[in-house]
Tab-separated table of C-alpha atoms and ligand atoms in Angstrom:
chain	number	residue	atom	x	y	z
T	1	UNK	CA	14.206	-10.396	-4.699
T	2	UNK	CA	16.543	-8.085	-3.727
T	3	UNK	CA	17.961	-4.941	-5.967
T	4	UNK	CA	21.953	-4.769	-6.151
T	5	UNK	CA	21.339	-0.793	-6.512
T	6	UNK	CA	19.113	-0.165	-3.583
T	7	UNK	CA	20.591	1.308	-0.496
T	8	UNK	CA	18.015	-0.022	1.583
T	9	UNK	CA	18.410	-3.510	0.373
T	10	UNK	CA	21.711	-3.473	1.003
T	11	UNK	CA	21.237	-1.929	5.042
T	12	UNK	CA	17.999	-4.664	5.487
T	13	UNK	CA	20.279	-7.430	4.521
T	14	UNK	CA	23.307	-5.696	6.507
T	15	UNK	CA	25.252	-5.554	3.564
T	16	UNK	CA	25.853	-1.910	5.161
T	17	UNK	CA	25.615	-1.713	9.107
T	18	UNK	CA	22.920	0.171	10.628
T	19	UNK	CA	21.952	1.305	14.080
T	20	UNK	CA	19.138	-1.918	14.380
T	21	UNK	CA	16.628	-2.164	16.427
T	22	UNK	CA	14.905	-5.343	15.878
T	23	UNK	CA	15.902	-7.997	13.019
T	24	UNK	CA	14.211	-11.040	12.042
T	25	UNK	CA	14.001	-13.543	9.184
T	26	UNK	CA	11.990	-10.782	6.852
T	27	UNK	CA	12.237	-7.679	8.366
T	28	UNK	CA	14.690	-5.146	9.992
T	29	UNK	CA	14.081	-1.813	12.226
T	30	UNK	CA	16.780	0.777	12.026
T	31	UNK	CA	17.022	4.128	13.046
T	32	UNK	CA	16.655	7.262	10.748
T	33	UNK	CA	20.258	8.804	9.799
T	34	UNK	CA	18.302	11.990	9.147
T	35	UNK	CA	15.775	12.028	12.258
T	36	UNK	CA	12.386	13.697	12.450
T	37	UNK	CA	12.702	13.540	16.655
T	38	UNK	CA	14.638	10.942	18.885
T	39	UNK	CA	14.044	7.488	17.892
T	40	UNK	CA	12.910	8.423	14.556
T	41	UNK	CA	13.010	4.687	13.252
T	42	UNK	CA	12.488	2.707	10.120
T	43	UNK	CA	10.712	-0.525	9.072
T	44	UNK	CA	12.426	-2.470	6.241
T	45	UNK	CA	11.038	-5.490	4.470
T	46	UNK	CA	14.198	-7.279	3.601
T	47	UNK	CA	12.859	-8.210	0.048
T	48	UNK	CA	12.724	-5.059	-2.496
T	49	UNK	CA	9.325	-3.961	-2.999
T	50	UNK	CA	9.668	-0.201	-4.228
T	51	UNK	CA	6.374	0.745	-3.195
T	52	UNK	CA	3.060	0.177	-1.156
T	53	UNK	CA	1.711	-1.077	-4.365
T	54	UNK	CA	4.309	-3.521	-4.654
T	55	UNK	CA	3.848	-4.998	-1.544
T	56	UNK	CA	2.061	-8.216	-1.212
T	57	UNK	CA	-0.880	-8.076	1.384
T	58	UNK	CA	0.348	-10.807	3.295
T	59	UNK	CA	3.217	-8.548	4.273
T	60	UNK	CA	1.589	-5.245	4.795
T	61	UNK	CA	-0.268	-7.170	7.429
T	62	UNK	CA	3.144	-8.037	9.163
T	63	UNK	CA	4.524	-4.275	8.788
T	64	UNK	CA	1.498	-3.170	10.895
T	65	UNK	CA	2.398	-5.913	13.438
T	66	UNK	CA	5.605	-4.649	13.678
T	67	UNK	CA	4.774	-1.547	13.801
T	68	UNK	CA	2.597	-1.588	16.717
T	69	UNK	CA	5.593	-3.988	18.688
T	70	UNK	CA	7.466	-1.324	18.444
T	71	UNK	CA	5.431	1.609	18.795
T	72	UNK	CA	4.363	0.038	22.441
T	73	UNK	CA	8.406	-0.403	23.177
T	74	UNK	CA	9.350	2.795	21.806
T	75	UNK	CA	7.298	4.447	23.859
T	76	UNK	CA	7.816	2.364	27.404
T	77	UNK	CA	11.478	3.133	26.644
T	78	UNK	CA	11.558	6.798	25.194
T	79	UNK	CA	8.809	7.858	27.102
T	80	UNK	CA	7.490	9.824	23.519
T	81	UNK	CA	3.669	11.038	24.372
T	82	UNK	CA	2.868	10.627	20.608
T	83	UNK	CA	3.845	8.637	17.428
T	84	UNK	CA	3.290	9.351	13.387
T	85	UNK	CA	3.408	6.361	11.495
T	86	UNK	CA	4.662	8.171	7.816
T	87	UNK	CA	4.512	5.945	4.706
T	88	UNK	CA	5.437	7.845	1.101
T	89	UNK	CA	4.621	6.296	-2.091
T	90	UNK	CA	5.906	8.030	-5.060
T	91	UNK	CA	8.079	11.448	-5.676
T	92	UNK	CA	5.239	13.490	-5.533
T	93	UNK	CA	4.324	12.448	-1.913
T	94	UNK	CA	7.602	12.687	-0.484
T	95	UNK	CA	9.700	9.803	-1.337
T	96	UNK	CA	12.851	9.356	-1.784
T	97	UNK	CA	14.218	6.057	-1.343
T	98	UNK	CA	12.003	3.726	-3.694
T	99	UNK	CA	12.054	0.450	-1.139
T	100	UNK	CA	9.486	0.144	0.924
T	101	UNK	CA	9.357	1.453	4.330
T	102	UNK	CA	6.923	2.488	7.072
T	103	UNK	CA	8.943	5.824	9.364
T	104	UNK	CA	8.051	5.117	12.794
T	105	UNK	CA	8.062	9.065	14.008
T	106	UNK	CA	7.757	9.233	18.141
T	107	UNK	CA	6.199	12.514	19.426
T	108	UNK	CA	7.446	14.735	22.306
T	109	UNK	CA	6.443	17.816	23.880
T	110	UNK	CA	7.683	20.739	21.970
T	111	UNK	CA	9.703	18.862	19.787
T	112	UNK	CA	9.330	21.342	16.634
T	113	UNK	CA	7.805	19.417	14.088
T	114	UNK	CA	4.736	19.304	12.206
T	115	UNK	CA	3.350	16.090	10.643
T	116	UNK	CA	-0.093	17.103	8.752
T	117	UNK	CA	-1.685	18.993	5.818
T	118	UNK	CA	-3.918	21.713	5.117
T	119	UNK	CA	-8.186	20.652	5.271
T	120	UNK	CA	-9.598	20.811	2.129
T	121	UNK	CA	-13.777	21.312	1.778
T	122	UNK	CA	-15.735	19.851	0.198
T	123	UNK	CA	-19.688	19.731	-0.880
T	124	UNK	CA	-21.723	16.999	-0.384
T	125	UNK	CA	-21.892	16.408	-4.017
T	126	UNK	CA	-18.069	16.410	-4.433
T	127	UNK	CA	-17.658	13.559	-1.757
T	128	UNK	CA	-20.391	11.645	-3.300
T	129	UNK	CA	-18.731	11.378	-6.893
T	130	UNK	CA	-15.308	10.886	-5.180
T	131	UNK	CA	-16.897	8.084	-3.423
T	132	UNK	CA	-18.315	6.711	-6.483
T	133	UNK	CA	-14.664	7.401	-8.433
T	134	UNK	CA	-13.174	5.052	-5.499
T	135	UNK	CA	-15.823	1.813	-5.274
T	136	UNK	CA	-18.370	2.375	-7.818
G	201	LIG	P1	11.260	8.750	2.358
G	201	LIG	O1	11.432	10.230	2.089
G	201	LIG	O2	11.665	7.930	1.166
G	201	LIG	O3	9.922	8.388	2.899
G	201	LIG	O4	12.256	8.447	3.554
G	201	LIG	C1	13.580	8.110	3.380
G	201	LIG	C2	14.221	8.174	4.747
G	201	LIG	O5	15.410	7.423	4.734
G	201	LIG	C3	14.602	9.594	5.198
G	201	LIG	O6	13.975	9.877	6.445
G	201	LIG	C4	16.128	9.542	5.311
G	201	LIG	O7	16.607	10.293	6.413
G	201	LIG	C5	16.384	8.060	5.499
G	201	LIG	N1	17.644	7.585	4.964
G	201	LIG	C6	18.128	7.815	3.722
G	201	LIG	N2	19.303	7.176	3.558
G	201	LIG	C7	19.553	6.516	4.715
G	201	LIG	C8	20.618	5.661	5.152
G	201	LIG	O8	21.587	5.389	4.434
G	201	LIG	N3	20.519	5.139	6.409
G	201	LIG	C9	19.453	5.430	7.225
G	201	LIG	N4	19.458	4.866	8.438
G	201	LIG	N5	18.447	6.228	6.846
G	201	LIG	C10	18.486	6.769	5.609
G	202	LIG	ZN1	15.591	-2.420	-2.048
């Protein structure tokens, strides 16, 4: 399904062009208008899924595969030293465009950014019950 209001239903179906970098039957790369470093690129299912959640497995699976395609070409071609793959579900952890889509962030040597966040600690106790919160 696609969504007639989604920007980035519109650019994976090239309804609006993009700067592509690979295309096929369900999926298609494009670069980041608003670019963490060089290359900063973007993996779009062309079916609207808003959301990890609303992704079916079958296609996460092929997302990764992509991902690593490209990650190898990226950096044979860019020469990066490092890569961030970024994935944001929700408002709250940084998304903004609600259609699914795995940032594809190559690293470089002083290139100024900062991809991370701040170690918590925690007891053993506390990691036991969060265990138990997750699978028991
Ligand atoms: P999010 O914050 O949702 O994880 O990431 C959205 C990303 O989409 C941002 O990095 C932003 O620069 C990028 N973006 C937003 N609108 C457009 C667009 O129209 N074209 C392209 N190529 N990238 C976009
Ligand atoms: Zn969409």
């Amino acid at each position: 399904m696609k969504d007639t209001n989604c920007i980035f239903c519109k650019i994976a179906n090239g309804e609006i062009p993009s700067k592509t970098l690979y295309e096929d039957d369900n999926f298609r790369v494009i670069l980041d208008l608003g670019p963490a470093t060089k290359g900063h690129a973007l993996i779009l299912p062309k079916e609207h899924y808003a959301n990890l959640h609303e992704l079916p497995e079958e296609t996460a699976g092929e997302v990764m595969k992509l991902a690593k395609r490209m990650a190898d070409r990226m950096k044979e071609r860019l020469g990066c030293e490092g890569l961030n793959l970024v994935q944001n579900n929700g408002d709250l952890a940084g998304q903004t465009v609600f259609h699914f889509h795995m940032h594809m962030i190559p690293r470089y040597q002083a290139d100024g950014q900062k991809i991370g966040w701040r170690p918590g600690e925690l007891t053993e106790e506390e990691l036991e019950e969060i265990k138990n919160t997750i699978v028991g």
